[in-house]
mmCIF file of C-alpha atoms in Angstrom:
data_model
loop_
_atom_site.group_PDB
_atom_site.id
_atom_site.type_symbol
_atom_site.label_atom_id
_atom_site.label_comp_id
_atom_site.label_asym_id
_atom_site.label_seq_id
_atom_site.Cartn_x
_atom_site.Cartn_y
_atom_site.Cartn_z
ATOM 1 C CA MET R 1 0.140 0.234 0.023
ATOM 2 C CA SER R 2 0.958 3.463 -1.044
ATOM 3 C CA ALA R 3 2.747 5.450 2.283
ATOM 4 C CA VAL R 4 1.045 8.474 1.001
ATOM 5 C CA GLU R 5 -3.319 8.666 1.768
ATOM 6 C CA PRO R 6 -4.560 9.068 -1.591
ATOM 7 C CA ARG R 7 -7.469 11.930 -2.065
ATOM 8 C CA PRO R 8 -10.747 10.906 -1.892
ATOM 9 C CA ASP R 9 -12.620 10.736 -5.015
ATOM 10 C CA THR R 10 -15.382 13.522 -5.163
ATOM 11 C CA GLN R 11 -15.821 13.429 -8.579
ATOM 12 C CA PRO R 12 -16.491 10.132 -10.334
ATOM 13 C CA GLU R 13 -16.391 9.845 -14.122
ATOM 14 C CA LEU R 14 -19.964 10.046 -14.976
ATOM 15 C CA THR R 15 -22.370 8.301 -17.708
ATOM 16 C CA TRP R 16 -23.954 10.094 -21.048
ATOM 17 C CA VAL R 17 -27.239 9.579 -18.654
ATOM 18 C CA SER R 18 -25.525 11.521 -15.832
ATOM 19 C CA HIS R 19 -24.753 14.746 -18.281
ATOM 20 C CA ALA R 20 -28.178 14.427 -20.144
ATOM 21 C CA TRP R 21 -29.778 14.979 -16.207
ATOM 22 C CA ARG R 22 -27.509 17.581 -15.388
ATOM 23 C CA TYR R 23 -27.949 19.612 -18.998
ATOM 24 C CA ALA R 24 -31.731 18.809 -18.245
ATOM 25 C CA LEU R 25 -31.714 20.564 -15.103
ATOM 26 C CA CYS R 26 -29.748 23.461 -16.508
ATOM 27 C CA VAL R 27 -32.062 24.248 -18.992
ATOM 28 C CA VAL R 28 -34.836 24.338 -16.237
ATOM 29 C CA PHE R 29 -32.882 26.598 -14.224
ATOM 30 C CA SER R 30 -32.108 28.877 -16.907
ATOM 31 C CA ALA R 31 -35.865 28.969 -17.946
ATOM 32 C CA ALA R 32 -37.065 29.792 -14.860
ATOM 33 C CA VAL R 33 -34.437 32.817 -14.216
ATOM 34 C CA TRP R 34 -34.314 34.067 -17.741
ATOM 35 C CA GLN R 35 -38.560 34.260 -18.321
ATOM 36 C CA THR R 36 -38.361 36.649 -15.658
ATOM 37 C CA ALA R 37 -36.923 39.097 -18.287
ATOM 38 C CA ALA R 38 -36.643 37.372 -21.934
ATOM 39 C CA ALA R 39 -40.192 39.458 -23.296
ATOM 40 C CA ALA R 40 -39.251 42.623 -21.975
ATOM 41 C CA GLU R 41 -36.134 42.320 -23.578
ATOM 42 C CA TRP R 42 -37.220 40.845 -26.941
ATOM 43 C CA ARG R 43 -39.785 44.110 -27.000
ATOM 44 C CA ASP R 44 -37.842 46.993 -25.745
ATOM 45 C CA HIS R 45 -34.113 45.785 -25.407
ATOM 46 C CA ARG R 46 -33.128 43.244 -28.801
ATOM 47 C CA LEU R 47 -29.353 44.095 -27.541
ATOM 48 C CA LEU R 48 -29.041 42.860 -25.056
ATOM 49 C CA PHE R 49 -31.909 39.606 -25.983
ATOM 50 C CA THR R 50 -28.732 38.458 -28.201
ATOM 51 C CA VAL R 51 -26.213 39.017 -25.943
ATOM 52 C CA GLU R 52 -28.321 36.699 -23.310
ATOM 53 C CA VAL R 53 -28.893 34.098 -26.144
ATOM 54 C CA VAL R 54 -24.314 34.359 -26.797
ATOM 55 C CA LEU R 55 -23.518 33.854 -23.793
ATOM 56 C CA GLY R 56 -25.998 31.441 -22.343
ATOM 57 C CA VAL R 57 -25.414 29.272 -25.448
ATOM 58 C CA ALA R 58 -21.512 29.209 -24.553
ATOM 59 C CA ALA R 59 -22.512 29.022 -21.422
ATOM 60 C CA PHE R 60 -24.090 25.718 -22.238
ATOM 61 C CA VAL R 61 -20.942 24.733 -23.847
ATOM 62 C CA LEU R 62 -18.488 25.668 -21.361
ATOM 63 C CA VAL R 63 -19.844 23.711 -18.436
ATOM 64 C CA HIS R 64 -18.951 20.274 -19.807
ATOM 65 C CA PHE R 65 -15.211 21.032 -19.615
ATOM 66 C CA ARG R 66 -15.943 22.050 -15.656
ATOM 67 C CA ARG R 67 -13.842 19.138 -14.257
ATOM 68 C CA ARG R 68 -10.535 19.641 -16.174
ATOM 69 C CA ALA R 69 -10.468 23.373 -14.576
ATOM 70 C CA PRO R 70 -13.602 24.114 -12.133
ATOM 71 C CA LYS R 71 -12.141 26.651 -10.241
ATOM 72 C CA ARG R 72 -11.438 28.960 -13.725
ATOM 73 C CA VAL R 73 -14.873 27.560 -15.488
ATOM 74 C CA ALA R 74 -16.837 28.511 -12.600
ATOM 75 C CA LEU R 75 -15.588 32.043 -12.212
ATOM 76 C CA VAL R 76 -15.901 32.321 -16.334
ATOM 77 C CA ILE R 77 -19.425 30.949 -16.011
ATOM 78 C CA ALA R 78 -19.873 33.368 -13.431
ATOM 79 C CA ALA R 79 -18.579 35.950 -14.881
ATOM 80 C CA MET R 80 -21.462 35.271 -18.148
ATOM 81 C CA SER R 81 -24.286 35.047 -15.736
ATOM 82 C CA ALA R 82 -23.696 38.278 -14.894
ATOM 83 C CA PHE R 83 -24.967 39.287 -18.329
ATOM 84 C CA SER R 84 -27.681 36.791 -19.161
ATOM 85 C CA GLY R 85 -29.759 35.288 -17.246
ATOM 86 C CA LEU R 86 -29.765 32.070 -19.757
ATOM 87 C CA ALA R 87 -26.628 31.157 -18.251
ATOM 88 C CA ALA R 88 -27.673 30.839 -14.397
ATOM 89 C CA GLY R 89 -28.265 26.793 -14.681
ATOM 90 C CA PRO R 90 -24.380 26.520 -16.042
ATOM 91 C CA ALA R 91 -23.215 28.657 -13.722
ATOM 92 C CA THR R 92 -24.688 26.829 -11.135
ATOM 93 C CA LEU R 93 -24.108 22.998 -12.286
ATOM 94 C CA ALA R 94 -20.010 25.015 -12.515
ATOM 95 C CA ALA R 95 -20.456 25.956 -8.925
ATOM 96 C CA VAL R 96 -21.667 22.519 -7.191
ATOM 97 C CA SER R 97 -19.253 20.980 -8.828
ATOM 98 C CA VAL R 98 -16.359 23.294 -7.447
ATOM 99 C CA ALA R 99 -18.169 22.824 -4.139
ATOM 100 C CA THR R 100 -17.882 19.052 -4.581
ATOM 101 C CA ARG R 101 -14.584 19.218 -3.968
ATOM 102 C CA ARG R 102 -15.009 20.852 -0.399
ATOM 103 C CA ARG R 103 -12.330 23.214 -0.777
ATOM 104 C CA TRP R 104 -13.207 26.292 1.005
ATOM 105 C CA ARG R 105 -11.005 28.575 -0.245
ATOM 106 C CA GLU R 106 -12.516 27.692 -3.963
ATOM 107 C CA VAL R 107 -16.254 27.689 -2.054
ATOM 108 C CA ILE R 108 -16.413 31.066 -0.939
ATOM 109 C CA LEU R 109 -14.944 32.226 -3.736
ATOM 110 C CA VAL R 110 -17.334 30.702 -6.807
ATOM 111 C CA GLY R 111 -20.152 31.427 -3.852
ATOM 112 C CA SER R 112 -19.177 35.144 -3.667
ATOM 113 C CA ALA R 113 -18.696 35.369 -7.847
ATOM 114 C CA ASN R 114 -22.077 33.668 -8.240
ATOM 115 C CA PHE R 115 -23.829 35.799 -6.037
ATOM 116 C CA VAL R 116 -22.546 39.316 -7.433
ATOM 117 C CA ALA R 117 -23.304 37.733 -10.735
ATOM 118 C CA ALA R 118 -26.634 37.214 -9.907
ATOM 119 C CA GLN R 119 -26.706 40.758 -8.170
ATOM 120 C CA THR R 120 -25.877 42.140 -11.874
ATOM 121 C CA TRP R 121 -27.715 40.612 -13.817
ATOM 122 C CA THR R 122 -30.878 41.157 -11.566
ATOM 123 C CA THR R 123 -30.025 44.721 -11.303
ATOM 124 C CA ILE R 124 -29.587 45.397 -15.294
ATOM 125 C CA ALA R 125 -32.619 43.025 -16.354
ATOM 126 C CA PRO R 126 -35.643 44.425 -17.364
ATOM 127 C CA ILE R 127 -37.558 42.717 -14.531
ATOM 128 C CA GLU R 128 -40.868 43.780 -13.651
ATOM 129 C CA ASP R 129 -42.083 44.491 -10.183
ATOM 130 C CA GLY R 130 -38.638 44.008 -9.012
ATOM 131 C CA ASP R 131 -37.942 44.412 -5.588
ATOM 132 C CA PHE R 132 -34.466 44.987 -4.872
ATOM 133 C CA LEU R 133 -34.212 43.567 -0.664
ATOM 134 C CA VAL R 134 -36.536 40.283 -2.003
ATOM 135 C CA THR R 135 -34.411 39.386 -5.007
ATOM 136 C CA THR R 136 -30.710 40.085 -2.788
ATOM 137 C CA LEU R 137 -32.552 37.634 -0.587
ATOM 138 C CA VAL R 138 -33.277 35.401 -3.502
ATOM 139 C CA ASN R 139 -30.051 35.385 -4.556
ATOM 140 C CA LEU R 140 -28.169 35.125 -1.208
ATOM 141 C CA VAL R 141 -30.417 32.034 -0.235
ATOM 142 C CA VAL R 142 -30.119 30.349 -3.942
ATOM 143 C CA ASN R 143 -26.228 30.395 -3.638
ATOM 144 C CA THR R 144 -26.068 29.402 -0.437
ATOM 145 C CA GLY R 145 -28.299 26.610 -0.792
ATOM 146 C CA MET R 146 -26.381 25.165 -4.046
ATOM 147 C CA MET R 147 -22.688 25.598 -2.751
ATOM 148 C CA GLY R 148 -23.781 23.729 0.388
ATOM 149 C CA TRP R 149 -25.559 21.022 -1.732
ATOM 150 C CA GLY R 150 -22.694 20.267 -3.421
ATOM 151 C CA LEU R 151 -20.984 20.025 -0.306
ATOM 152 C CA TYR R 152 -23.447 17.625 0.768
ATOM 153 C CA ILE R 153 -23.071 15.766 -2.850
ATOM 154 C CA GLY R 154 -18.464 15.833 -1.832
ATOM 155 C CA SER R 155 -19.109 14.886 1.579
ATOM 156 C CA ARG R 156 -21.518 11.426 0.462
ATOM 157 C CA ARG R 157 -19.543 10.288 -1.992
ATOM 158 C CA GLU R 158 -16.562 11.193 0.165
ATOM 159 C CA LEU R 159 -17.851 8.738 2.449
ATOM 160 C CA LEU R 160 -18.566 6.433 -0.080
ATOM 161 C CA TRP R 161 -15.514 6.530 -1.523
ATOM 162 C CA ASN R 162 -13.656 5.333 2.609
ATOM 163 C CA LEU R 163 -16.249 2.976 3.174
ATOM 164 C CA ARG R 164 -15.368 1.314 -0.705
ATOM 165 C CA ASN R 165 -11.362 1.789 0.058
ATOM 166 C CA ARG R 166 -11.587 0.234 3.742
ATOM 167 C CA ALA R 167 -13.670 -2.419 2.001
ATOM 168 C CA GLU R 168 -11.203 -3.349 -0.667
ATOM 169 C CA ARG R 169 -8.185 -2.951 2.136
ATOM 170 C CA ALA R 170 -10.335 -5.075 4.326
ATOM 171 C CA GLU R 171 -10.278 -7.831 1.521
ATOM 172 C CA LEU R 172 -6.660 -7.432 0.599
ATOM 173 C CA GLU R 173 -5.591 -7.319 4.307
ATOM 174 C CA GLN R 174 -7.770 -11.011 4.333
ATOM 175 C CA GLU R 175 -5.817 -11.856 1.550
ATOM 176 C CA LEU R 176 -2.487 -11.000 3.068
ATOM 177 C CA ARG R 177 -3.692 -13.089 6.240
ATOM 178 C CA LEU R 178 -4.484 -15.886 4.375
ATOM 179 C CA THR R 179 -1.691 -15.982 2.483
ATOM 180 C CA GLN R 180 0.821 -15.547 5.093
ATOM 181 C CA ALA R 181 -1.571 -18.466 7.124
ATOM 182 C CA ARG R 182 -0.750 -20.594 4.212
ATOM 183 C CA SER R 183 2.506 -20.089 3.946
ATOM 184 C CA THR R 184 2.838 -20.748 8.076
ATOM 185 C CA GLU R 185 0.805 -24.337 7.027
ATOM 186 C CA ARG R 186 3.318 -25.272 4.628
ATOM 187 C CA ALA R 187 6.331 -24.195 7.145
ATOM 188 C CA ARG R 188 4.665 -26.207 10.174
ATOM 189 C CA ILE R 189 3.886 -29.670 7.429
ATOM 190 C CA ALA R 190 7.145 -29.382 5.760
ATOM 191 C CA GLY R 191 8.716 -29.229 9.474
ATOM 192 C CA GLU R 192 6.490 -32.040 10.958
ATOM 193 C CA MET R 193 7.483 -33.906 7.703
ATOM 194 C CA HIS R 194 11.115 -33.659 8.167
ATOM 195 C CA ASP R 195 10.807 -34.378 11.713
ATOM 196 C CA VAL R 196 8.910 -37.750 11.270
ATOM 197 C CA VAL R 197 10.801 -38.931 7.459
ATOM 198 C CA ALA R 198 14.250 -37.933 8.056
ATOM 199 C CA HIS R 199 14.064 -40.113 11.642
ATOM 200 C CA ARG R 200 13.045 -43.079 9.805
ATOM 201 C CA ILE R 201 14.992 -42.640 6.905
ATOM 202 C CA THR R 202 17.614 -42.352 8.399
ATOM 203 C CA GLN R 203 17.344 -45.850 10.013
ATOM 204 C CA VAL R 204 16.355 -47.642 7.093
ATOM 205 C CA SER R 205 19.783 -45.686 5.823
ATOM 206 C CA MET R 206 21.157 -47.316 8.453
ATOM 207 C CA GLN R 207 20.204 -50.610 8.287
ATOM 208 C CA ALA R 208 20.425 -50.970 4.459
ATOM 209 C CA GLY R 209 24.463 -50.045 4.965
ATOM 210 C CA ALA R 210 24.985 -52.599 7.556
ATOM 211 C CA LEU R 211 23.797 -55.715 5.661
ATOM 212 C CA ALA R 212 25.278 -54.231 2.841
ATOM 213 C CA PHE R 213 28.566 -54.985 4.295
ATOM 214 C CA ARG R 214 27.671 -58.211 5.834
ATOM 215 C CA ASP R 215 28.608 -61.046 3.550
ATOM 216 C CA ASP R 216 28.420 -63.599 6.038
ATOM 217 C CA LEU R 217 24.600 -63.452 6.811
ATOM 218 C CA ASP R 218 22.575 -66.483 6.399
ATOM 219 C CA GLY R 219 18.995 -66.418 4.204
ATOM 220 C CA ASP R 220 17.617 -65.849 7.596
ATOM 221 C CA ARG R 221 19.696 -63.154 9.118
ATOM 222 C CA LEU R 222 19.275 -61.635 5.479
ATOM 223 C CA ARG R 223 14.967 -61.814 5.831
ATOM 224 C CA GLU R 224 15.158 -60.711 9.243
ATOM 225 C CA GLY R 225 17.206 -57.627 8.091
ATOM 226 C CA LEU R 226 15.050 -56.787 4.802
ATOM 227 C CA GLY R 227 12.217 -57.554 7.355
ATOM 228 C CA GLN R 228 13.068 -54.416 9.820
ATOM 229 C CA ILE R 229 13.894 -52.482 6.909
ATOM 230 C CA GLN R 230 10.298 -52.828 5.662
ATOM 231 C CA GLN R 231 9.044 -52.262 9.344
ATOM 232 C CA GLN R 232 10.778 -48.734 9.406
ATOM 233 C CA ALA R 233 9.161 -47.471 5.581
ATOM 234 C CA ASN R 234 5.842 -48.456 6.832
ATOM 235 C CA ASP R 235 6.608 -46.267 10.033
ATOM 236 C CA ALA R 236 7.402 -43.790 8.315
ATOM 237 C CA LEU R 237 3.950 -43.907 5.999
ATOM 238 C CA HIS R 238 2.355 -44.056 8.952
ATOM 239 C CA GLU R 239 3.768 -41.546 10.860
ATOM 240 C CA LEU R 240 3.274 -39.500 7.862
ATOM 241 C CA ARG R 241 -0.188 -40.344 7.514
ATOM 242 C CA GLY R 242 -0.456 -39.306 10.964
ATOM 243 C CA VAL R 243 1.148 -35.527 10.230
ATOM 244 C CA LEU R 244 -1.127 -34.891 7.005
ATOM 245 C CA GLY R 245 -4.221 -36.420 9.331
ATOM 246 C CA VAL R 246 -3.760 -33.951 12.296
ATOM 247 C CA LEU R 247 -2.496 -31.015 9.698
ATOM 248 C CA ARG R 248 -5.760 -31.438 7.696
ATOM 249 C CA GLU R 249 -8.393 -31.841 9.985
ATOM 250 C CA ASP R 250 -11.302 -30.655 7.844
ATOM 251 C CA ASP R 251 -10.522 -33.563 5.513
ATOM 252 C CA PRO R 252 -13.531 -35.717 4.992
ATOM 253 C CA SER R 253 -11.985 -38.615 4.777
ATOM 254 C CA PRO R 254 -11.971 -41.347 7.458
ATOM 255 C CA PRO R 255 -9.181 -41.116 10.121
ATOM 256 C CA THR R 256 -6.703 -43.377 9.237
ATOM 257 C CA ALA R 257 -3.870 -40.886 10.538
ATOM 258 C CA ARG R 258 -2.234 -41.856 14.135
ATOM 259 C CA PRO R 259 -2.556 -39.889 16.962
ATOM 260 C CA GLN R 260 0.902 -37.419 17.072
ATOM 261 C CA PRO R 261 3.435 -38.416 19.774
ATOM 262 C CA THR R 262 3.072 -36.886 23.259
ATOM 263 C CA TYR R 263 5.524 -36.551 26.011
ATOM 264 C CA ASP R 264 4.865 -40.546 27.249
ATOM 265 C CA ASP R 265 5.915 -41.707 24.176
ATOM 266 C CA ILE R 266 9.651 -40.730 24.372
ATOM 267 C CA THR R 267 9.939 -43.760 26.602
ATOM 268 C CA ALA R 268 9.003 -45.741 23.618
ATOM 269 C CA LEU R 269 11.100 -43.709 20.892
ATOM 270 C CA VAL R 270 14.407 -44.375 22.790
ATOM 271 C CA ASP R 271 13.435 -48.228 23.655
ATOM 272 C CA GLU R 272 12.756 -48.448 19.947
ATOM 273 C CA ALA R 273 16.145 -46.535 19.191
ATOM 274 C CA ARG R 274 17.894 -49.007 21.584
ATOM 275 C CA SER R 275 16.404 -51.909 19.741
ATOM 276 C CA LEU R 276 18.035 -51.276 16.587
ATOM 277 C CA GLY R 277 21.472 -50.738 18.313
ATOM 278 C CA LEU R 278 22.053 -47.180 19.846
ATOM 279 C CA ASP R 279 23.010 -46.971 23.117
ATOM 280 C CA ILE R 280 21.010 -44.212 24.637
ATOM 281 C CA ASP R 281 21.300 -43.505 28.725
ATOM 282 C CA TRP R 282 17.969 -41.907 29.160
ATOM 283 C CA ALA R 283 16.857 -39.841 32.477
ATOM 284 C CA ASP R 284 13.089 -38.173 33.077
ATOM 285 C CA HIS R 285 12.982 -35.767 35.990
ATOM 286 C CA VAL R 286 10.088 -34.332 34.710
ATOM 287 C CA ASP R 287 7.653 -33.591 37.922
ATOM 288 C CA GLY R 288 5.180 -36.471 37.038
ATOM 289 C CA ASP R 289 2.274 -35.165 39.310
ATOM 290 C CA VAL R 290 0.577 -33.238 36.563
ATOM 291 C CA PRO R 291 0.994 -34.622 32.639
ATOM 292 C CA VAL R 292 3.264 -32.204 30.569
ATOM 293 C CA PRO R 293 0.582 -30.199 27.845
ATOM 294 C CA PRO R 294 0.135 -32.452 24.656
ATOM 295 C CA VAL R 295 1.524 -29.578 22.515
ATOM 296 C CA THR R 296 5.348 -28.652 24.557
ATOM 297 C CA GLY R 297 5.479 -32.457 24.828
ATOM 298 C CA ARG R 298 5.433 -33.179 21.161
ATOM 299 C CA THR R 299 8.067 -30.503 20.487
ATOM 300 C CA VAL R 300 10.222 -32.009 23.353
ATOM 301 C CA TYR R 301 9.364 -35.541 21.579
ATOM 302 C CA ARG R 302 10.811 -33.900 18.464
ATOM 303 C CA ILE R 303 13.449 -32.715 20.026
ATOM 304 C CA VAL R 304 14.511 -36.296 21.510
ATOM 305 C CA GLN R 305 13.364 -37.617 17.812
ATOM 306 C CA GLU R 306 15.913 -35.130 16.088
ATOM 307 C CA GLY R 307 18.314 -35.659 18.053
ATOM 308 C CA ILE R 308 18.692 -39.645 17.944
ATOM 309 C CA THR R 309 18.602 -39.075 14.253
ATOM 310 C CA ASN R 310 21.344 -36.610 14.374
ATOM 311 C CA VAL R 311 23.503 -39.009 16.174
ATOM 312 C CA ARG R 312 23.117 -41.711 13.624
ATOM 313 C CA LYS R 313 23.909 -39.705 11.087
ATOM 314 C CA HIS R 314 26.939 -37.562 12.536
ATOM 315 C CA ALA R 315 28.572 -40.351 15.318
ATOM 316 C CA PRO R 316 26.838 -43.561 14.726
ATOM 317 C CA GLY R 317 27.696 -46.272 17.314
ATOM 318 C CA ALA R 318 27.973 -43.417 19.814
ATOM 319 C CA GLU R 319 26.617 -43.457 23.378
ATOM 320 C CA VAL R 320 23.765 -40.855 23.807
ATOM 321 C CA GLU R 321 23.065 -39.082 26.983
ATOM 322 C CA ILE R 322 19.569 -37.757 27.233
ATOM 323 C CA ARG R 323 18.423 -35.851 30.073
ATOM 324 C CA SER R 324 14.797 -34.202 30.807
ATOM 325 C CA SER R 325 14.342 -32.194 34.173
ATOM 326 C CA GLY R 326 11.336 -29.618 34.858
ATOM 327 C CA ASP R 327 8.205 -28.789 36.332
ATOM 328 C CA GLN R 328 4.919 -26.296 35.905
ATOM 329 C CA CYS R 329 6.821 -23.155 37.565
ATOM 330 C CA GLY R 330 10.149 -23.596 35.829
ATOM 331 C CA GLY R 331 8.942 -25.859 32.408
ATOM 332 C CA ILE R 332 10.741 -28.296 30.968
ATOM 333 C CA THR R 333 14.917 -28.520 29.666
ATOM 334 C CA VAL R 334 16.367 -30.820 27.417
ATOM 335 C CA VAL R 335 20.146 -31.975 27.285
ATOM 336 C CA ILE R 336 20.931 -34.608 24.693
ATOM 337 C CA SER R 337 24.862 -35.139 24.263
ATOM 338 C CA ASN R 338 27.705 -37.227 22.102
ATOM 339 C CA PRO R 339 30.447 -37.720 21.501
ATOM 340 C CA LEU R 340 32.019 -35.662 18.797
ATOM 341 C CA GLY R 341 31.580 -38.271 15.520
ATOM 342 C CA ASN R 342 34.720 -39.145 13.220
ATOM 343 C CA ARG R 343 33.443 -41.580 10.809
ATOM 344 C CA PRO R 344 29.567 -40.512 9.772
ATOM 345 C CA SER R 345 27.054 -42.846 8.294
ATOM 346 C CA ALA R 346 26.090 -42.002 4.786
ATOM 347 C CA ALA R 347 22.619 -41.236 5.091
ATOM 348 C CA PRO R 348 22.327 -37.535 3.596
ATOM 349 C CA GLY R 349 21.631 -34.683 4.974
ATOM 350 C CA ALA R 350 20.221 -31.495 4.573
ATOM 351 C CA GLY R 351 21.577 -29.452 7.421
ATOM 352 C CA LEU R 352 18.309 -28.297 8.048
ATOM 353 C CA GLY R 353 16.648 -30.136 10.596
ATOM 354 C CA LEU R 354 18.593 -28.598 13.712
ATOM 355 C CA VAL R 355 17.383 -25.038 12.167
ATOM 356 C CA GLY R 356 13.399 -26.262 11.899
ATOM 357 C CA LEU R 357 14.215 -27.592 15.996
ATOM 358 C CA ARG R 358 15.323 -24.170 16.600
ATOM 359 C CA GLU R 359 12.553 -22.245 14.971
ATOM 360 C CA ARG R 360 9.730 -24.725 16.229
ATOM 361 C CA THR R 361 11.218 -24.308 19.832
ATOM 362 C CA GLU R 362 10.630 -20.626 19.530
ATOM 363 C CA LEU R 363 7.954 -20.485 17.819
ATOM 364 C CA ARG R 364 6.687 -22.065 20.948
ATOM 365 C CA GLY R 365 8.121 -19.312 23.244
ATOM 366 C CA GLY R 366 11.266 -21.090 23.864
ATOM 367 C CA ARG R 367 15.126 -21.305 23.626
ATOM 368 C CA LEU R 368 17.081 -24.145 21.503
ATOM 369 C CA HIS R 369 21.204 -24.502 21.859
ATOM 370 C CA GLN R 370 23.976 -26.329 20.323
ATOM 371 C CA ARG R 371 27.260 -25.895 22.040
ATOM 372 C CA THR R 372 30.583 -28.404 21.580
ATOM 373 C CA GLU R 373 31.686 -28.947 25.793
ATOM 374 C CA GLY R 374 34.958 -31.275 25.079
ATOM 375 C CA SER R 375 34.759 -33.911 23.023
ATOM 376 C CA ARG R 376 31.156 -33.953 23.000
ATOM 377 C CA PHE R 377 28.474 -32.329 20.868
ATOM 378 C CA VAL R 378 25.566 -31.155 23.639
ATOM 379 C CA LEU R 379 21.598 -29.850 22.376
ATOM 380 C CA GLU R 380 19.798 -28.292 25.029
ATOM 381 C CA ALA R 381 16.785 -26.769 24.632
ATOM 382 C CA TRP R 382 14.411 -25.052 26.904
ATOM 383 C CA LEU R 383 10.213 -24.800 26.450
ATOM 384 C CA PRO R 384 7.322 -23.080 29.119
ATOM 385 C CA TRP R 385 4.759 -25.187 30.549
ATOM 386 C CA THR R 386 2.434 -24.223 28.688
ATOM 387 C CA ALA R 387 4.330 -23.447 25.336
#
């Protein structure tokens, strides 16, 4: 959006119908004004009659260009109307058009010019039974009324413009919010898919690599290893469906997804990693009197899962220490440490796991740090209890 607020449009484009009824009103008003003197002019003042007609026709032509130079056109037609009652209609239309702009200097200038012009014409025109005081009051009321009517039209147009502009701005902001929500949702889906798939695929890669280097396995052992690989691949598919099932809560299809992991599922995650040969020292010191909230527990689960995955990738066979502690008042702290690996596995890594974890942790109001202490790599995270 522009930093400078655009000026309200108080003079919208006119259709041919809008032009037609405006000219019709000008003709009616001019006829009403000029008829008070037309007969006397035709009878006794033919030159004045001719001047009235010429200036009046010129005013009707000139008023068509009022929007190109509103103030100038209005002042010129006002000058014409001082010597032509037939120009009163165009003078009124031009003055009202200026008033719709709601610029007070222009309104006062054009309104005063039209009042002076009306006074001049009523003085020089051969109007029968014309009382000066009455004529002055009529001119004052008419000119004040037409400028007030123009101000009202301009105010109404500005109000409609503001309402329309606010509606368009609200629609644009809503669209931007939806776009941002979609981007956030895509990022969340990408993070969940990385956490789920990377862990399982790393296990599959490691087991397949182990089988590739073993040439002493008999058929039964080989089939057992391949069965474990197949089970890990199936688990990856099931967990991926679980992620998509949660992220698509409005999906009308039957629910096939498993529940999302919680803090209590960390023990099963550790046991599974141990069964696949990883040496894990797991100590849970979190206050067990109150269940860990699901959102916080799921984040802690993903942190532990990513830590185990990183150990498999960068320090296969190393001992892993996992410590968790905390309560409702102090939040939850998770520390994962392992020796620095010197023979990383063949499993590829994009280096985005810890970046995603840090974003996820900070999104929940927590902190995540990684550091090296001597010969050990340490991953430490803290989360508020109600993340």
